[in-house]
Amino acid sequence: MLKKKFNRVGILGGTFDPPHIGHLNISKIALKKFKLFKLIWIITKKNPLKKKPYLSTQLRINLSKDITKKIKKISVKYLDNKIKKNDTFSLLKYLKKKNNKNQLFFIIGSDNLIKLHKWKNWKKIPELAKIVVFARPKY
């Protein structure tokens, strides 16, 4: 009997306004600790629970690509034009449909964990991805 082979893929989504060393550090830790095949930074135009981003979407994408360029296992994507809904559940559903052989690890900071109950379809997110929470100061 053949055993199913899954690629372990990390997802770090957000506005990245701006992308910073904290994003990079948790990405490196997640890649190693969870033995991820790759990690995708998914830039969104706007977080529905936060104020309007300071930097333009294109600048945030460019800065994210620049800060991650030396780490081959990290890629930067913008999918707002492909996914019509701006919520995590729709994003994970899209990624799962695109390749259901991937085992998804959704990475968030503890500041987001305390607001998780406000997210659209938040109870269904663990059906699509393992949620990995990183500690943030003061949370």
PDB file of C-alpha atoms in Angstrom:
ATOM      1  CA  MET A   1       0.000   0.000   0.000  1.00  0.00           C
ATOM      2  CA  LEU A   2       1.357   3.413  -0.984  1.00  0.00           C
ATOM      3  CA  LYS A   3       1.574   6.056   1.679  1.00  0.00           C
ATOM      4  CA  LYS A   4       0.288   9.510   0.689  1.00  0.00           C
ATOM      5  CA  LYS A   5       3.028  12.101   0.388  1.00  0.00           C
ATOM      6  CA  PHE A   6       2.086  15.560   1.557  1.00  0.00           C
ATOM      7  CA  ASN A   7       4.095  18.733   1.154  1.00  0.00           C
ATOM      8  CA  ARG A   8       4.082  20.745   4.345  1.00  0.00           C
ATOM      9  CA  VAL A   9       3.427  24.348   3.344  1.00  0.00           C
ATOM     10  CA  GLY A  10       3.418  27.314   5.678  1.00  0.00           C
ATOM     11  CA  ILE A  11       1.178  30.312   5.070  1.00  0.00           C
ATOM     12  CA  LEU A  12       1.956  33.692   6.617  1.00  0.00           C
ATOM     13  CA  GLY A  13      -0.676  36.152   5.519  1.00  0.00           C
ATOM     14  CA  GLY A  14      -1.143  39.815   6.231  1.00  0.00           C
ATOM     15  CA  THR A  15      -0.700  43.367   5.082  1.00  0.00           C
ATOM     16  CA  PHE A  16       3.048  43.383   5.860  1.00  0.00           C
ATOM     17  CA  ASP A  17       2.877  47.132   6.470  1.00  0.00           C
ATOM     18  CA  PRO A  18       5.856  47.103   6.417  1.00  0.00           C
ATOM     19  CA  PRO A  19       7.464  43.640   6.243  1.00  0.00           C
ATOM     20  CA  HIS A  20      10.083  43.364   8.998  1.00  0.00           C
ATOM     21  CA  ILE A  21      12.667  41.155  10.676  1.00  0.00           C
ATOM     22  CA  GLY A  22       9.982  39.709  12.985  1.00  0.00           C
ATOM     23  CA  HIS A  23       8.144  38.272   9.976  1.00  0.00           C
ATOM     24  CA  LEU A  24      11.414  36.857   8.699  1.00  0.00           C
ATOM     25  CA  ASN A  25      12.416  35.359  12.067  1.00  0.00           C
ATOM     26  CA  ILE A  26       9.143  33.506  12.619  1.00  0.00           C
ATOM     27  CA  SER A  27       9.305  32.299   9.010  1.00  0.00           C
ATOM     28  CA  LYS A  28      12.769  30.807   9.544  1.00  0.00           C
ATOM     29  CA  ILE A  29      11.685  29.164  12.798  1.00  0.00           C
ATOM     30  CA  ALA A  30       8.513  27.748  11.207  1.00  0.00           C
ATOM     31  CA  LEU A  31      10.448  26.349   8.230  1.00  0.00           C
ATOM     32  CA  LYS A  32      12.794  24.491  10.555  1.00  0.00           C
ATOM     33  CA  LYS A  33      10.504  23.490  13.431  1.00  0.00           C
ATOM     34  CA  PHE A  34       7.647  22.208  11.265  1.00  0.00           C
ATOM     35  CA  LYS A  35       9.883  20.849   8.488  1.00  0.00           C
ATOM     36  CA  LEU A  36       8.069  22.903   5.879  1.00  0.00           C
ATOM     37  CA  PHE A  37       8.672  22.269   2.193  1.00  0.00           C
ATOM     38  CA  LYS A  38       8.059  25.979   1.618  1.00  0.00           C
ATOM     39  CA  LEU A  39       6.504  29.017   3.238  1.00  0.00           C
ATOM     40  CA  ILE A  40       4.390  31.569   1.395  1.00  0.00           C
ATOM     41  CA  TRP A  41       3.987  35.158   2.479  1.00  0.00           C
ATOM     42  CA  ILE A  42       0.588  36.189   1.173  1.00  0.00           C
ATOM     43  CA  ILE A  43       0.208  39.943   0.990  1.00  0.00           C
ATOM     44  CA  THR A  44      -3.298  41.338   1.201  1.00  0.00           C
ATOM     45  CA  LYS A  45      -4.441  44.784   0.155  1.00  0.00           C
ATOM     46  CA  LYS A  46      -6.206  45.389   3.472  1.00  0.00           C
ATOM     47  CA  ASN A  47      -6.968  43.508   6.664  1.00  0.00           C
ATOM     48  CA  PRO A  48     -10.707  43.945   7.331  1.00  0.00           C
ATOM     49  CA  LEU A  49     -10.031  44.249  11.075  1.00  0.00           C
ATOM     50  CA  LYS A  50      -7.285  46.892  10.818  1.00  0.00           C
ATOM     51  CA  LYS A  51      -6.919  50.445   9.597  1.00  0.00           C
ATOM     52  CA  LYS A  52      -5.894  51.220   6.024  1.00  0.00           C
ATOM     53  CA  PRO A  53      -2.245  50.306   5.338  1.00  0.00           C
ATOM     54  CA  TYR A  54       0.299  53.118   5.265  1.00  0.00           C
ATOM     55  CA  LEU A  55       2.328  51.735   2.332  1.00  0.00           C
ATOM     56  CA  SER A  56       0.925  50.882  -1.107  1.00  0.00           C
ATOM     57  CA  THR A  57       0.239  47.227  -1.896  1.00  0.00           C
ATOM     58  CA  GLN A  58       2.921  47.135  -4.610  1.00  0.00           C
ATOM     59  CA  LEU A  59       5.542  48.628  -2.306  1.00  0.00           C
ATOM     60  CA  ARG A  60       4.704  46.071   0.403  1.00  0.00           C
ATOM     61  CA  ILE A  61       5.030  43.255  -2.148  1.00  0.00           C
ATOM     62  CA  ASN A  62       8.389  44.598  -3.377  1.00  0.00           C
ATOM     63  CA  LEU A  63       9.739  45.074   0.171  1.00  0.00           C
ATOM     64  CA  SER A  64       8.582  41.561   1.110  1.00  0.00           C
ATOM     65  CA  LYS A  65      10.333  40.048  -1.912  1.00  0.00           C
ATOM     66  CA  ASP A  66      13.469  42.000  -1.071  1.00  0.00           C
ATOM     67  CA  ILE A  67      13.604  40.920   2.588  1.00  0.00           C
ATOM     68  CA  THR A  68      13.021  37.235   1.690  1.00  0.00           C
ATOM     69  CA  LYS A  69      15.198  36.983  -1.444  1.00  0.00           C
ATOM     70  CA  LYS A  70      18.022  35.060   0.260  1.00  0.00           C
ATOM     71  CA  ILE A  71      15.725  32.328   1.563  1.00  0.00           C
ATOM     72  CA  LYS A  72      14.765  30.035  -1.303  1.00  0.00           C
ATOM     73  CA  LYS A  73      11.983  28.321   0.648  1.00  0.00           C
ATOM     74  CA  ILE A  74      10.049  31.569   1.128  1.00  0.00           C
ATOM     75  CA  SER A  75       7.971  32.999  -1.701  1.00  0.00           C
ATOM     76  CA  VAL A  76       5.805  36.114  -1.782  1.00  0.00           C
ATOM     77  CA  LYS A  77       2.385  36.108  -3.418  1.00  0.00           C
ATOM     78  CA  TYR A  78      -0.489  38.495  -3.924  1.00  0.00           C
ATOM     79  CA  LEU A  79      -3.775  36.650  -4.459  1.00  0.00           C
ATOM     80  CA  ASP A  80      -6.448  39.301  -3.836  1.00  0.00           C
ATOM     81  CA  ASN A  81      -7.079  39.449  -7.599  1.00  0.00           C
ATOM     82  CA  LYS A  82      -7.677  35.665  -7.740  1.00  0.00           C
ATOM     83  CA  ILE A  83      -9.680  35.264  -4.544  1.00  0.00           C
ATOM     84  CA  LYS A  84     -12.647  37.589  -4.540  1.00  0.00           C
ATOM     85  CA  LYS A  85     -13.234  37.403  -0.792  1.00  0.00           C
ATOM     86  CA  ASN A  86     -10.776  39.026   1.610  1.00  0.00           C
ATOM     87  CA  ASP A  87     -10.751  36.478   4.430  1.00  0.00           C
ATOM     88  CA  THR A  88      -8.484  33.701   5.656  1.00  0.00           C
ATOM     89  CA  PHE A  89     -11.022  30.913   5.228  1.00  0.00           C
ATOM     90  CA  SER A  90     -11.475  31.739   1.518  1.00  0.00           C
ATOM     91  CA  LEU A  91      -7.698  31.963   1.062  1.00  0.00           C
ATOM     92  CA  LEU A  92      -7.055  28.568   2.669  1.00  0.00           C
ATOM     93  CA  LYS A  93      -9.938  26.994   0.741  1.00  0.00           C
ATOM     94  CA  TYR A  94      -8.444  28.344  -2.502  1.00  0.00           C
ATOM     95  CA  LEU A  95      -4.959  27.021  -1.647  1.00  0.00           C
ATOM     96  CA  LYS A  96      -6.331  23.620  -0.618  1.00  0.00           C
ATOM     97  CA  LYS A  97      -8.343  23.344  -3.840  1.00  0.00           C
ATOM     98  CA  LYS A  98      -5.289  24.320  -5.895  1.00  0.00           C
ATOM     99  CA  ASN A  99      -3.291  21.424  -4.411  1.00  0.00           C
ATOM    100  CA  ASN A 100      -5.006  19.179  -1.886  1.00  0.00           C
ATOM    101  CA  LYS A 101      -1.780  17.218  -1.409  1.00  0.00           C
ATOM    102  CA  ASN A 102      -0.366  20.115   0.575  1.00  0.00           C
ATOM    103  CA  GLN A 103      -0.665  20.051   4.335  1.00  0.00           C
ATOM    104  CA  LEU A 104      -1.138  23.699   5.284  1.00  0.00           C
ATOM    105  CA  PHE A 105       0.264  25.388   8.375  1.00  0.00           C
ATOM    106  CA  PHE A 106      -1.353  28.781   8.957  1.00  0.00           C
ATOM    107  CA  ILE A 107       1.014  31.004  10.935  1.00  0.00           C
ATOM    108  CA  ILE A 108      -0.273  33.841  13.099  1.00  0.00           C
ATOM    109  CA  GLY A 109       0.946  35.990  15.952  1.00  0.00           C
ATOM    110  CA  SER A 110      -0.642  35.797  19.386  1.00  0.00           C
ATOM    111  CA  ASP A 111      -2.100  39.277  18.785  1.00  0.00           C
ATOM    112  CA  ASN A 112      -4.249  37.721  16.046  1.00  0.00           C
ATOM    113  CA  LEU A 113      -5.189  34.706  18.143  1.00  0.00           C
ATOM    114  CA  ILE A 114      -7.091  36.882  20.605  1.00  0.00           C
ATOM    115  CA  LYS A 115      -9.164  38.283  17.683  1.00  0.00           C
ATOM    116  CA  LEU A 116      -9.648  34.962  15.891  1.00  0.00           C
ATOM    117  CA  HIS A 117     -13.300  34.712  16.954  1.00  0.00           C
ATOM    118  CA  LYS A 118     -13.990  37.860  14.855  1.00  0.00           C
ATOM    119  CA  TRP A 119     -12.708  36.272  11.641  1.00  0.00           C
ATOM    120  CA  LYS A 120     -15.141  35.046   8.998  1.00  0.00           C
ATOM    121  CA  ASN A 121     -15.730  31.259   9.294  1.00  0.00           C
ATOM    122  CA  TRP A 122     -13.066  31.099  12.015  1.00  0.00           C
ATOM    123  CA  LYS A 123     -14.326  27.762  13.354  1.00  0.00           C
ATOM    124  CA  LYS A 124     -13.723  26.142   9.943  1.00  0.00           C
ATOM    125  CA  ILE A 125     -10.113  27.322   9.547  1.00  0.00           C
ATOM    126  CA  PRO A 126      -8.650  24.319  11.475  1.00  0.00           C
ATOM    127  CA  GLU A 127     -10.368  21.996   8.979  1.00  0.00           C
ATOM    128  CA  LEU A 128      -8.129  23.434   6.254  1.00  0.00           C
ATOM    129  CA  ALA A 129      -4.869  24.137   8.079  1.00  0.00           C
ATOM    130  CA  LYS A 130      -3.011  23.578  11.312  1.00  0.00           C
ATOM    131  CA  ILE A 131      -2.844  26.876  13.161  1.00  0.00           C
ATOM    132  CA  VAL A 132       0.609  27.794  14.425  1.00  0.00           C
ATOM    133  CA  VAL A 133       0.748  30.670  16.909  1.00  0.00           C
ATOM    134  CA  PHE A 134       3.894  32.661  17.632  1.00  0.00           C
ATOM    135  CA  ALA A 135       4.167  34.742  20.797  1.00  0.00           C
ATOM    136  CA  ARG A 136       4.253  38.508  20.431  1.00  0.00           C
ATOM    137  CA  PRO A 137       5.317  40.938  23.154  1.00  0.00           C
ATOM    138  CA  LYS A 138       2.403  42.130  25.337  1.00  0.00           C
ATOM    139  CA  TYR A 139       0.019  39.373  24.091  1.00  0.00           C
TER     140      TYR A 139
END
